[in-house]
GROMACS .gro file of C-alpha atoms in nm:
model
  493
    1UNK     CA    1   0.000   0.000   0.000
    2UNK     CA    2   0.136   0.344  -0.089
    3UNK     CA    3   0.258   0.580   0.185
    4UNK     CA    4  -0.006   0.842   0.101
    5UNK     CA    5  -0.270   0.616   0.255
    6UNK     CA    6  -0.100   0.601   0.594
    7UNK     CA    7  -0.283   0.766   0.883
    8UNK     CA    8  -0.149   0.862   1.223
    9UNK     CA    9  -0.373   0.797   1.521
   10UNK     CA   10  -0.306   0.983   1.843
   11UNK     CA   11  -0.502   0.891   2.153
   12UNK     CA   12  -0.511   0.521   2.062
   13UNK     CA   13  -0.533   0.429   2.429
   14UNK     CA   14  -0.827   0.663   2.487
   15UNK     CA   15  -1.196   0.591   2.452
   16UNK     CA   16  -1.259   0.722   2.099
   17UNK     CA   17  -0.911   0.643   1.966
   18UNK     CA   18  -0.927   0.287   2.093
   19UNK     CA   19  -1.262   0.234   1.924
   20UNK     CA   20  -1.146   0.403   1.601
   21UNK     CA   21  -0.848   0.175   1.543
   22UNK     CA   22  -1.055  -0.119   1.415
   23UNK     CA   23  -1.269   0.078   1.163
   24UNK     CA   24  -0.957   0.245   1.023
   25UNK     CA   25  -0.793  -0.092   0.961
   26UNK     CA   26  -1.114  -0.229   0.811
   27UNK     CA   27  -1.122   0.062   0.565
   28UNK     CA   28  -0.788  -0.051   0.422
   29UNK     CA   29  -0.569   0.225   0.566
   30UNK     CA   30  -0.220   0.178   0.704
   31UNK     CA   31  -0.243   0.286   1.068
   32UNK     CA   32   0.043   0.428   1.271
   33UNK     CA   33  -0.043   0.472   1.640
   34UNK     CA   34   0.139   0.723   1.859
   35UNK     CA   35   0.190   0.638   2.226
   36UNK     CA   36   0.402   0.768   2.511
   37UNK     CA   37   0.439   0.405   2.620
   38UNK     CA   38   0.458   0.207   2.294
   39UNK     CA   39   0.559  -0.117   2.467
   40UNK     CA   40   0.223  -0.121   2.649
   41UNK     CA   41   0.020  -0.047   2.335
   42UNK     CA   42   0.186  -0.310   2.114
   43UNK     CA   43   0.036  -0.596   2.309
   44UNK     CA   44  -0.316  -0.455   2.273
   45UNK     CA   45  -0.336  -0.391   1.897
   46UNK     CA   46  -0.312  -0.585   1.575
   47UNK     CA   47   0.034  -0.675   1.450
   48UNK     CA   48  -0.040  -0.471   1.137
   49UNK     CA   49  -0.052  -0.147   1.337
   50UNK     CA   50   0.269   0.058   1.335
   51UNK     CA   51   0.317   0.152   1.701
   52UNK     CA   52   0.560   0.440   1.752
   53UNK     CA   53   0.679   0.625   2.059
   54UNK     CA   54   0.634   0.998   2.099
   55UNK     CA   55   0.469   1.273   2.298
   56UNK     CA   56   0.274   1.570   2.166
   57UNK     CA   57   0.431   1.778   2.445
   58UNK     CA   58   0.777   1.690   2.309
   59UNK     CA   59   0.811   1.875   1.978
   60UNK     CA   60   1.133   1.695   1.884
   61UNK     CA   61   0.959   1.354   1.890
   62UNK     CA   62   0.695   1.442   1.631
   63UNK     CA   63   0.856   1.498   1.286
   64UNK     CA   64   0.973   1.138   1.257
   65UNK     CA   65   0.635   1.011   1.372
   66UNK     CA   66   0.453   1.218   1.108
   67UNK     CA   67   0.684   1.129   0.820
   68UNK     CA   68   0.495   0.977   0.521
   69UNK     CA   69   0.158   1.035   0.691
   70UNK     CA   70  -0.133   1.141   0.472
   71UNK     CA   71  -0.392   1.211   0.744
   72UNK     CA   72  -0.343   1.262   1.116
   73UNK     CA   73  -0.610   1.216   1.383
   74UNK     CA   74  -0.567   1.448   1.680
   75UNK     CA   75  -0.762   1.287   1.966
   76UNK     CA   76  -0.567   1.396   2.273
   77UNK     CA   77  -0.646   1.635   2.555
   78UNK     CA   78  -0.514   1.716   2.901
   79UNK     CA   79  -0.838   1.720   3.100
   80UNK     CA   80  -0.694   1.484   3.358
   81UNK     CA   81  -0.371   1.681   3.399
   82UNK     CA   82  -0.302   1.800   3.755
   83UNK     CA   83  -0.158   2.133   3.640
   84UNK     CA   84  -0.270   2.396   3.390
   85UNK     CA   85  -0.450   2.176   3.139
   86UNK     CA   86  -0.524   2.471   2.909
   87UNK     CA   87  -0.155   2.553   2.869
   88UNK     CA   88  -0.070   2.187   2.810
   89UNK     CA   89  -0.344   2.157   2.546
   90UNK     CA   90  -0.222   2.478   2.384
   91UNK     CA   91   0.142   2.367   2.367
   92UNK     CA   92   0.057   2.016   2.248
   93UNK     CA   93  -0.162   2.145   1.965
   94UNK     CA   94   0.104   2.394   1.858
   95UNK     CA   95   0.374   2.125   1.851
   96UNK     CA   96   0.156   1.889   1.654
   97UNK     CA   97   0.033   2.148   1.403
   98UNK     CA   98   0.382   2.272   1.320
   99UNK     CA   99   0.527   1.920   1.284
  100UNK     CA  100   0.235   1.813   1.062
  101UNK     CA  101   0.285   2.117   0.837
  102UNK     CA  102   0.661   2.060   0.823
  103UNK     CA  103   0.628   1.694   0.720
  104UNK     CA  104   0.361   1.753   0.453
  105UNK     CA  105   0.057   1.596   0.619
  106UNK     CA  106  -0.241   1.649   0.388
  107UNK     CA  107  -0.515   1.677   0.651
  108UNK     CA  108  -0.558   1.682   1.028
  109UNK     CA  109  -0.884   1.550   1.175
  110UNK     CA  110  -0.970   1.679   1.520
  111UNK     CA  111  -1.258   1.584   1.751
  112UNK     CA  112  -1.354   1.890   1.953
  113UNK     CA  113  -1.640   1.996   2.174
  114UNK     CA  114  -1.985   2.115   2.073
  115UNK     CA  115  -2.118   2.438   2.222
  116UNK     CA  116  -2.028   2.802   2.253
  117UNK     CA  117  -1.700   2.859   2.433
  118UNK     CA  118  -1.721   3.099   2.727
  119UNK     CA  119  -1.487   3.204   3.003
  120UNK     CA  120  -1.716   3.010   3.239
  121UNK     CA  121  -1.615   2.683   3.073
  122UNK     CA  122  -1.235   2.659   3.053
  123UNK     CA  123  -1.260   2.302   2.926
  124UNK     CA  124  -1.483   2.390   2.631
  125UNK     CA  125  -1.286   2.707   2.559
  126UNK     CA  126  -0.969   2.498   2.549
  127UNK     CA  127  -1.121   2.248   2.307
  128UNK     CA  128  -1.212   2.534   2.071
  129UNK     CA  129  -0.869   2.695   2.111
  130UNK     CA  130  -0.698   2.367   2.017
  131UNK     CA  131  -0.903   2.355   1.697
  132UNK     CA  132  -0.808   2.714   1.617
  133UNK     CA  133  -0.437   2.641   1.667
  134UNK     CA  134  -0.451   2.333   1.444
  135UNK     CA  135  -0.628   2.530   1.170
  136UNK     CA  136  -0.404   2.836   1.176
  137UNK     CA  137  -0.062   2.680   1.239
  138UNK     CA  138  -0.094   2.341   1.070
  139UNK     CA  139  -0.224   2.175   0.753
  140UNK     CA  140  -0.593   2.198   0.651
  141UNK     CA  141  -0.788   2.074   0.952
  142UNK     CA  142  -1.133   1.920   0.965
  143UNK     CA  143  -1.272   1.979   1.314
  144UNK     CA  144  -1.571   1.771   1.417
  145UNK     CA  145  -1.750   1.907   1.723
  146UNK     CA  146  -1.957   1.668   1.933
  147UNK     CA  147  -2.134   1.685   2.267
  148UNK     CA  148  -2.227   1.378   2.474
  149UNK     CA  149  -2.099   1.055   2.321
  150UNK     CA  150  -2.322   0.759   2.405
  151UNK     CA  151  -2.134   0.435   2.435
  152UNK     CA  152  -2.030   0.201   2.712
  153UNK     CA  153  -1.712   0.342   2.858
  154UNK     CA  154  -1.757   0.703   2.753
  155UNK     CA  155  -1.724   0.963   3.027
  156UNK     CA  156  -2.076   1.104   2.994
  157UNK     CA  157  -2.246   0.767   2.953
  158UNK     CA  158  -2.069   0.625   3.259
  159UNK     CA  159  -2.174   0.930   3.460
  160UNK     CA  160  -2.540   0.884   3.363
  161UNK     CA  161  -2.520   0.509   3.425
  162UNK     CA  162  -2.366   0.546   3.771
  163UNK     CA  163  -2.620   0.806   3.882
  164UNK     CA  164  -2.917   0.599   3.770
  165UNK     CA  165  -2.786   0.262   3.890
  166UNK     CA  166  -2.677   0.378   4.234
  167UNK     CA  167  -2.930   0.640   4.340
  168UNK     CA  168  -3.303   0.557   4.358
  169UNK     CA  169  -3.359   0.922   4.452
  170UNK     CA  170  -3.118   1.206   4.389
  171UNK     CA  171  -3.090   1.574   4.466
  172UNK     CA  172  -2.913   1.716   4.163
  173UNK     CA  173  -2.763   2.041   4.034
  174UNK     CA  174  -2.962   2.254   3.793
  175UNK     CA  175  -2.737   2.161   3.502
  176UNK     CA  176  -2.920   1.832   3.454
  177UNK     CA  177  -3.188   2.030   3.270
  178UNK     CA  178  -2.945   2.182   3.018
  179UNK     CA  179  -2.992   2.065   2.661
  180UNK     CA  180  -2.740   1.847   2.485
  181UNK     CA  181  -2.742   1.667   2.151
  182UNK     CA  182  -2.597   1.320   2.214
  183UNK     CA  183  -2.439   1.109   1.943
  184UNK     CA  184  -2.372   0.735   1.945
  185UNK     CA  185  -2.010   0.624   1.943
  186UNK     CA  186  -2.078   0.424   1.626
  187UNK     CA  187  -2.183   0.745   1.448
  188UNK     CA  188  -1.879   0.935   1.577
  189UNK     CA  189  -1.656   0.662   1.433
  190UNK     CA  190  -1.842   0.675   1.101
  191UNK     CA  191  -1.782   1.051   1.077
  192UNK     CA  192  -1.414   1.017   1.167
  193UNK     CA  193  -1.347   0.744   0.910
  194UNK     CA  194  -1.538   0.931   0.639
  195UNK     CA  195  -1.344   1.249   0.723
  196UNK     CA  196  -1.026   1.098   0.575
  197UNK     CA  197  -1.157   1.126   0.218
  198UNK     CA  198  -1.450   1.370   0.240
  199UNK     CA  199  -1.411   1.628  -0.041
  200UNK     CA  200  -1.374   1.959   0.144
  201UNK     CA  201  -1.131   2.239   0.075
  202UNK     CA  202  -0.917   2.399   0.341
  203UNK     CA  203  -1.004   2.393   0.709
  204UNK     CA  204  -1.362   2.330   0.816
  205UNK     CA  205  -1.562   2.310   1.140
  206UNK     CA  206  -1.853   2.064   1.129
  207UNK     CA  207  -2.094   2.014   1.418
  208UNK     CA  208  -2.216   1.655   1.460
  209UNK     CA  209  -2.490   1.513   1.678
  210UNK     CA  210  -2.785   1.278   1.679
  211UNK     CA  211  -3.138   1.389   1.586
  212UNK     CA  212  -3.253   1.439   1.949
  213UNK     CA  213  -3.195   1.736   2.175
  214UNK     CA  214  -3.242   1.620   2.536
  215UNK     CA  215  -3.140   1.722   2.885
  216UNK     CA  216  -2.918   1.518   3.113
  217UNK     CA  217  -3.235   1.445   3.308
  218UNK     CA  218  -3.385   1.311   2.986
  219UNK     CA  219  -3.082   1.088   2.936
  220UNK     CA  220  -3.118   0.953   3.288
  221UNK     CA  221  -3.489   0.894   3.239
  222UNK     CA  222  -3.429   0.701   2.915
  223UNK     CA  223  -3.150   0.493   3.066
  224UNK     CA  224  -3.369   0.413   3.366
  225UNK     CA  225  -3.659   0.317   3.138
  226UNK     CA  226  -3.446   0.073   2.940
  227UNK     CA  227  -3.301  -0.078   3.257
  228UNK     CA  228  -3.643  -0.110   3.418
  229UNK     CA  229  -3.562   0.129   3.703
  230UNK     CA  230  -3.770   0.404   3.863
  231UNK     CA  231  -3.583   0.711   3.980
  232UNK     CA  232  -3.681   1.033   4.158
  233UNK     CA  233  -3.481   1.340   4.054
  234UNK     CA  234  -3.504   1.668   4.246
  235UNK     CA  235  -3.283   1.950   4.108
  236UNK     CA  236  -3.174   2.225   4.348
  237UNK     CA  237  -2.995   2.554   4.274
  238UNK     CA  238  -2.746   2.540   4.560
  239UNK     CA  239  -2.480   2.308   4.421
  240UNK     CA  240  -2.185   2.510   4.287
  241UNK     CA  241  -1.959   2.359   4.017
  242UNK     CA  242  -1.706   2.263   4.284
  243UNK     CA  243  -1.967   2.101   4.507
  244UNK     CA  244  -2.118   1.931   4.201
  245UNK     CA  245  -1.782   1.782   4.106
  246UNK     CA  246  -1.728   1.653   4.461
  247UNK     CA  247  -2.081   1.510   4.457
  248UNK     CA  248  -2.007   1.332   4.129
  249UNK     CA  249  -1.684   1.197   4.276
  250UNK     CA  250  -1.880   1.038   4.560
  251UNK     CA  251  -2.147   0.867   4.355
  252UNK     CA  252  -1.984   0.803   4.015
  253UNK     CA  253  -1.649   0.674   3.883
  254UNK     CA  254  -1.547   1.033   3.799
  255UNK     CA  255  -1.283   1.179   4.023
  256UNK     CA  256  -1.330   1.539   4.126
  257UNK     CA  257  -1.061   1.689   3.902
  258UNK     CA  258  -1.217   1.558   3.581
  259UNK     CA  259  -1.569   1.599   3.719
  260UNK     CA  260  -1.516   1.971   3.776
  261UNK     CA  261  -1.395   2.028   3.420
  262UNK     CA  262  -1.681   1.822   3.280
  263UNK     CA  263  -1.940   2.019   3.478
  264UNK     CA  264  -1.789   2.345   3.354
  265UNK     CA  265  -1.910   2.233   3.010
  266UNK     CA  266  -2.242   2.065   3.088
  267UNK     CA  267  -2.373   2.374   3.266
  268UNK     CA  268  -2.443   2.518   2.921
  269UNK     CA  269  -2.649   2.398   2.626
  270UNK     CA  270  -2.437   2.198   2.381
  271UNK     CA  271  -2.651   2.150   2.072
  272UNK     CA  272  -2.593   2.152   1.697
  273UNK     CA  273  -2.654   2.498   1.552
  274UNK     CA  274  -2.549   2.426   1.193
  275UNK     CA  275  -2.669   2.154   0.957
  276UNK     CA  276  -2.345   2.151   0.752
  277UNK     CA  277  -2.287   1.788   0.850
  278UNK     CA  278  -2.571   1.680   0.621
  279UNK     CA  279  -2.403   1.839   0.320
  280UNK     CA  280  -2.048   1.730   0.403
  281UNK     CA  281  -2.142   1.376   0.513
  282UNK     CA  282  -2.466   1.297   0.322
  283UNK     CA  283  -2.437   0.922   0.377
  284UNK     CA  284  -2.440   0.934   0.758
  285UNK     CA  285  -2.772   0.940   0.943
  286UNK     CA  286  -2.706   0.932   1.319
  287UNK     CA  287  -2.934   0.730   1.543
  288UNK     CA  288  -3.154   0.881   1.814
  289UNK     CA  289  -3.102   0.866   2.190
  290UNK     CA  290  -3.322   0.559   2.263
  291UNK     CA  291  -3.148   0.352   1.997
  292UNK     CA  292  -2.804   0.477   2.100
  293UNK     CA  293  -2.857   0.378   2.463
  294UNK     CA  294  -3.005   0.043   2.362
  295UNK     CA  295  -2.709  -0.027   2.135
  296UNK     CA  296  -2.467   0.074   2.409
  297UNK     CA  297  -2.619  -0.186   2.639
  298UNK     CA  298  -2.630  -0.454   2.368
  299UNK     CA  299  -2.272  -0.387   2.258
  300UNK     CA  300  -2.163  -0.398   2.620
  301UNK     CA  301  -2.326  -0.741   2.654
  302UNK     CA  302  -2.142  -0.856   2.343
  303UNK     CA  303  -1.809  -0.717   2.458
  304UNK     CA  304  -1.873  -0.867   2.799
  305UNK     CA  305  -1.925  -1.210   2.645
  306UNK     CA  306  -1.620  -1.181   2.417
  307UNK     CA  307  -1.373  -1.013   2.653
  308UNK     CA  308  -1.141  -1.232   2.853
  309UNK     CA  309  -1.206  -1.022   3.162
  310UNK     CA  310  -1.100  -1.314   3.380
  311UNK     CA  311  -0.745  -1.347   3.252
  312UNK     CA  312  -0.566  -1.089   3.465
  313UNK     CA  313  -0.638  -1.237   3.808
  314UNK     CA  314  -0.733  -1.594   3.735
  315UNK     CA  315  -0.412  -1.670   3.548
  316UNK     CA  316  -0.222  -1.604   3.869
  317UNK     CA  317  -0.474  -1.788   4.085
  318UNK     CA  318  -0.547  -1.478   4.291
  319UNK     CA  319  -0.888  -1.462   4.458
  320UNK     CA  320  -1.129  -1.191   4.357
  321UNK     CA  321  -1.162  -0.896   4.598
  322UNK     CA  322  -1.467  -0.866   4.820
  323UNK     CA  323  -1.769  -0.857   4.592
  324UNK     CA  324  -1.564  -0.946   4.284
  325UNK     CA  325  -1.416  -0.730   4.009
  326UNK     CA  326  -1.617  -0.460   3.831
  327UNK     CA  327  -1.674  -0.470   3.455
  328UNK     CA  328  -1.891  -0.172   3.356
  329UNK     CA  329  -2.201  -0.210   3.572
  330UNK     CA  330  -2.133  -0.580   3.629
  331UNK     CA  331  -1.968  -0.764   3.915
  332UNK     CA  332  -1.740  -1.055   3.832
  333UNK     CA  333  -1.608  -1.337   4.053
  334UNK     CA  334  -1.357  -1.551   3.869
  335UNK     CA  335  -1.159  -1.852   3.997
  336UNK     CA  336  -0.917  -2.090   3.826
  337UNK     CA  337  -0.770  -2.429   3.904
  338UNK     CA  338  -0.508  -2.628   3.715
  339UNK     CA  339  -0.575  -2.999   3.661
  340UNK     CA  340  -0.339  -3.277   3.557
  341UNK     CA  341  -0.602  -3.413   3.318
  342UNK     CA  342  -0.697  -3.352   2.956
  343UNK     CA  343  -0.940  -3.071   2.866
  344UNK     CA  344  -1.205  -3.330   2.772
  345UNK     CA  345  -1.176  -3.495   3.111
  346UNK     CA  346  -1.177  -3.161   3.294
  347UNK     CA  347  -1.491  -3.056   3.107
  348UNK     CA  348  -1.680  -3.379   3.176
  349UNK     CA  349  -1.825  -3.276   3.514
  350UNK     CA  350  -1.906  -2.930   3.377
  351UNK     CA  351  -2.132  -3.053   3.098
  352UNK     CA  352  -2.317  -3.284   3.341
  353UNK     CA  353  -2.384  -3.013   3.601
  354UNK     CA  354  -2.731  -2.978   3.753
  355UNK     CA  355  -3.023  -3.216   3.725
  356UNK     CA  356  -2.966  -3.552   3.891
  357UNK     CA  357  -2.589  -3.491   3.922
  358UNK     CA  358  -2.637  -3.177   4.126
  359UNK     CA  359  -2.398  -2.888   4.188
  360UNK     CA  360  -2.094  -3.066   4.335
  361UNK     CA  361  -2.107  -2.869   4.660
  362UNK     CA  362  -2.373  -2.770   4.915
  363UNK     CA  363  -2.662  -2.923   4.721
  364UNK     CA  364  -2.887  -2.852   5.017
  365UNK     CA  365  -2.819  -2.478   4.978
  366UNK     CA  366  -2.898  -2.500   4.605
  367UNK     CA  367  -3.228  -2.674   4.689
  368UNK     CA  368  -3.315  -2.407   4.947
  369UNK     CA  369  -3.240  -2.139   4.687
  370UNK     CA  370  -3.463  -2.320   4.441
  371UNK     CA  371  -3.745  -2.345   4.696
  372UNK     CA  372  -3.722  -1.972   4.772
  373UNK     CA  373  -3.733  -1.905   4.399
  374UNK     CA  374  -4.052  -2.109   4.369
  375UNK     CA  375  -4.213  -1.905   4.648
  376UNK     CA  376  -4.167  -1.584   4.449
  377UNK     CA  377  -4.285  -1.732   4.120
  378UNK     CA  378  -3.955  -1.850   3.973
  379UNK     CA  379  -3.880  -2.191   3.817
  380UNK     CA  380  -3.687  -2.333   4.116
  381UNK     CA  381  -3.485  -2.650   4.068
  382UNK     CA  382  -3.781  -2.857   3.949
  383UNK     CA  383  -3.699  -2.843   3.577
  384UNK     CA  384  -3.384  -3.055   3.588
  385UNK     CA  385  -3.222  -3.120   3.248
  386UNK     CA  386  -3.335  -3.239   2.906
  387UNK     CA  387  -3.027  -3.454   2.857
  388UNK     CA  388  -2.815  -3.570   3.154
  389UNK     CA  389  -2.494  -3.579   2.951
  390UNK     CA  390  -2.485  -3.319   2.673
  391UNK     CA  391  -2.635  -2.969   2.703
  392UNK     CA  392  -2.750  -2.762   2.407
  393UNK     CA  393  -2.805  -2.389   2.370
  394UNK     CA  394  -3.153  -2.307   2.495
  395UNK     CA  395  -3.177  -2.606   2.733
  396UNK     CA  396  -3.300  -2.555   3.088
  397UNK     CA  397  -3.059  -2.660   3.363
  398UNK     CA  398  -3.258  -2.628   3.685
  399UNK     CA  399  -3.313  -2.252   3.720
  400UNK     CA  400  -3.050  -2.169   3.455
  401UNK     CA  401  -3.069  -2.159   3.076
  402UNK     CA  402  -2.780  -2.264   2.850
  403UNK     CA  403  -2.669  -1.950   2.667
  404UNK     CA  404  -2.349  -2.082   2.505
  405UNK     CA  405  -2.194  -2.427   2.471
  406UNK     CA  406  -1.878  -2.550   2.298
  407UNK     CA  407  -1.788  -2.917   2.360
  408UNK     CA  408  -1.492  -2.965   2.592
  409UNK     CA  409  -1.433  -2.589   2.611
  410UNK     CA  410  -1.720  -2.360   2.721
  411UNK     CA  411  -2.051  -2.366   2.906
  412UNK     CA  412  -2.231  -2.043   2.991
  413UNK     CA  413  -2.555  -2.047   3.190
  414UNK     CA  414  -2.790  -1.751   3.230
  415UNK     CA  415  -2.999  -1.739   3.548
  416UNK     CA  416  -3.378  -1.753   3.517
  417UNK     CA  417  -3.437  -1.738   3.892
  418UNK     CA  418  -3.597  -1.424   4.034
  419UNK     CA  419  -3.317  -1.175   4.097
  420UNK     CA  420  -3.275  -0.796   4.126
  421UNK     CA  421  -3.060  -0.806   3.814
  422UNK     CA  422  -2.914  -1.056   3.566
  423UNK     CA  423  -2.668  -1.335   3.645
  424UNK     CA  424  -2.449  -1.578   3.455
  425UNK     CA  425  -2.232  -1.874   3.550
  426UNK     CA  426  -1.959  -1.963   3.303
  427UNK     CA  427  -1.705  -2.244   3.281
  428UNK     CA  428  -1.406  -2.251   3.044
  429UNK     CA  429  -1.149  -2.523   2.996
  430UNK     CA  430  -0.828  -2.486   2.799
  431UNK     CA  431  -0.509  -2.685   2.756
  432UNK     CA  432  -0.219  -2.532   2.946
  433UNK     CA  433   0.057  -2.664   2.723
  434UNK     CA  434   0.203  -2.895   2.988
  435UNK     CA  435  -0.018  -3.199   2.943
  436UNK     CA  436  -0.288  -3.070   3.174
  437UNK     CA  437  -0.568  -2.817   3.156
  438UNK     CA  438  -0.692  -2.504   3.323
  439UNK     CA  439  -1.052  -2.481   3.446
  440UNK     CA  440  -1.188  -2.130   3.490
  441UNK     CA  441  -1.519  -2.063   3.664
  442UNK     CA  442  -1.677  -1.717   3.651
  443UNK     CA  443  -1.989  -1.590   3.825
  444UNK     CA  444  -2.127  -1.265   3.685
  445UNK     CA  445  -2.397  -1.034   3.815
  446UNK     CA  446  -2.551  -0.727   3.651
  447UNK     CA  447  -2.732  -0.556   3.940
  448UNK     CA  448  -3.054  -0.365   3.880
  449UNK     CA  449  -3.001  -0.051   4.084
  450UNK     CA  450  -2.938  -0.027   4.456
  451UNK     CA  451  -3.149  -0.334   4.539
  452UNK     CA  452  -2.928  -0.544   4.314
  453UNK     CA  453  -2.612  -0.412   4.476
  454UNK     CA  454  -2.753  -0.480   4.824
  455UNK     CA  455  -2.845  -0.834   4.718
  456UNK     CA  456  -2.499  -0.908   4.582
  457UNK     CA  457  -2.292  -0.763   4.863
  458UNK     CA  458  -2.518  -0.891   5.142
  459UNK     CA  459  -2.496  -1.248   5.012
  460UNK     CA  460  -2.133  -1.225   4.906
  461UNK     CA  461  -1.991  -1.434   5.195
  462UNK     CA  462  -2.236  -1.714   5.113
  463UNK     CA  463  -2.182  -1.679   4.737
  464UNK     CA  464  -1.806  -1.684   4.785
  465UNK     CA  465  -1.827  -2.008   4.981
  466UNK     CA  466  -2.059  -2.170   4.725
  467UNK     CA  467  -1.853  -2.056   4.423
  468UNK     CA  468  -1.532  -2.180   4.582
  469UNK     CA  469  -1.688  -2.511   4.678
  470UNK     CA  470  -1.842  -2.554   4.333
  471UNK     CA  471  -1.507  -2.518   4.159
  472UNK     CA  472  -1.337  -2.752   4.407
  473UNK     CA  473  -1.613  -3.009   4.360
  474UNK     CA  474  -1.588  -3.002   3.981
  475UNK     CA  475  -1.208  -3.032   4.003
  476UNK     CA  476  -1.235  -3.331   4.237
  477UNK     CA  477  -1.483  -3.503   4.004
  478UNK     CA  478  -1.254  -3.442   3.706
  479UNK     CA  479  -0.954  -3.587   3.890
  480UNK     CA  480  -1.161  -3.891   3.988
  481UNK     CA  481  -1.263  -3.942   3.628
  482UNK     CA  482  -1.636  -3.883   3.678
  483UNK     CA  483  -1.819  -3.763   3.369
  484UNK     CA  484  -1.510  -3.811   3.152
  485UNK     CA  485  -1.493  -3.852   2.779
  486UNK     CA  486  -1.546  -3.612   2.495
  487UNK     CA  487  -1.903  -3.497   2.434
  488UNK     CA  488  -1.829  -3.506   2.064
  489UNK     CA  489  -1.728  -3.872   2.087
  490UNK     CA  490  -2.037  -3.964   2.288
  491UNK     CA  491  -2.266  -3.837   2.011
  492UNK     CA  492  -2.125  -4.088   1.765
  493UNK     CA  493  -2.344  -4.391   1.683
   0.00000   0.00000   0.00000
C-alpha cells in the first residue's frame, strides 16, 4: 500500500481512539499509532498497526512520527492533567500542528467539543482553542464538534449510568436540565473514518450530533426506562460547580478533578446549531437517543461475552476482591484451578452439572435457593435437564438456561431465577501446554439498581463459599474421572 494512505492515530489508548483503530484498519488504511508508552500499546493492537513512541508535548519527537503520513487524527487532551490543562493543550496542539505542516501531512482531523466557548467553561474554551491552533498553524484541519458521546465506557455515559444505577432518589444540580445533543459512538466513528476522504477544501468546522436534543435528566430517564428502574430526581440551585464535582466523585467513577472540568461544560447547552454535517457527510444518518442507549447496552453485553475479563487475576490464581471485580455495571467473581487431566476430562463434570448430578457442593443450599425461587414465582430447581450428559443452547438446567456451549471448552448459563438483576455462571477449559488443563469458573452479576447491589454484597460471603466449593467439587470429580470422555465422541453412533 502506498505511503499516502497512511494515517497517524493519536489517543489510541483513549476511549474514541481505541474504538477508532478497528474501523480504520477495516477501511484498508495503514495505521500508525502514537503512544508515550509504545511497549504497552503493542500488546493490545493488531500486528499490522505501526506503534511508535512519541509525545505531543515533546516537539522533537513528532517529525519522525509524522513522516509519510497522509492524514493525522488528533484525539488527545489534558483534561486529567493535575496542572494547567489549558496551557498543556495549547502547547501540544502547537507542537503537533507545526510538525504536521513541516512533514507535509495532507489533513488533520480533530474531535472537539460542541457548544459556545465561554470564560465560564475553561474546558470547552480549550477544546475550541486547540481547533483554532490546528487550523491556523498546521495543515488543513477538519474539526468535528460533538457533545455527549453515548457508548459504554464514555465519560458522559458512565456518569449517567452510575447516577441511575446507584441512586433511587437524587438531589441534583440545575445543570441536569441543560440541553445536549448526544451522538452514538458508532456514528462518531463513522464521521471520523469518512473524514479521511471527504471532499472539502481547506479547514472546516462541522458540528455533529444525533437527531434528538435532550437534557441530562432526559438521558437519565431514558437509561432508567431501558433498565427497568424508577428514579426520583429533584434538582436544586445550591450546588456550585465545585460542590457538584465533589458530589459526582462520591457517587460516580469520575474523580473530582475531571468531574469539575466536565461540569464546567455541561452547565451550558451543547446542541448543533449548523446543519453543515448533512451536506459534508450525506451518507451518515445518526441514530436517536433511545437507539443509541439500547445499542450501548447490547454492545456492552457482546463485549462482555467476548472479553477475557478473567485473565488478569485468574491466570495467577489470585482470589477476587470482596464482591468481585467490576466490569462496567457488572460484578465478576472468577476462579481458576489447574488440573493434571486432559481438557475433555476436565470438562466432563461441567457438561453434566445440575439435574440428577447436582452442583458438586452444598446441594442442600442449592435446593433451598430453588425453593425460595418457587415461592416468588420462579422456576426453582424442578426443571432438571433435558439430557443428563450433553447440554444444548436453549436447554434448561434447573433454574438456569444454556446460553453458550462448545464441547470440551465452554458452558455459559444464564440465570432464570428471580433476581434484582441478571446473572451468569460460566465455565471454560483450555489446555495449558504442559499436558494438563486449566478450568476457569466465573460468576457474573448485573445488578438492577441499589437493590441489586444490596443483594450481591449482602450475600457475598455465602456466594463466595458456594462458588469456591463448586469449583473444588468439579475439580475433584474431574480428577476422579467422573463424567469423563469427549461430548463429541459420545454423540457418535
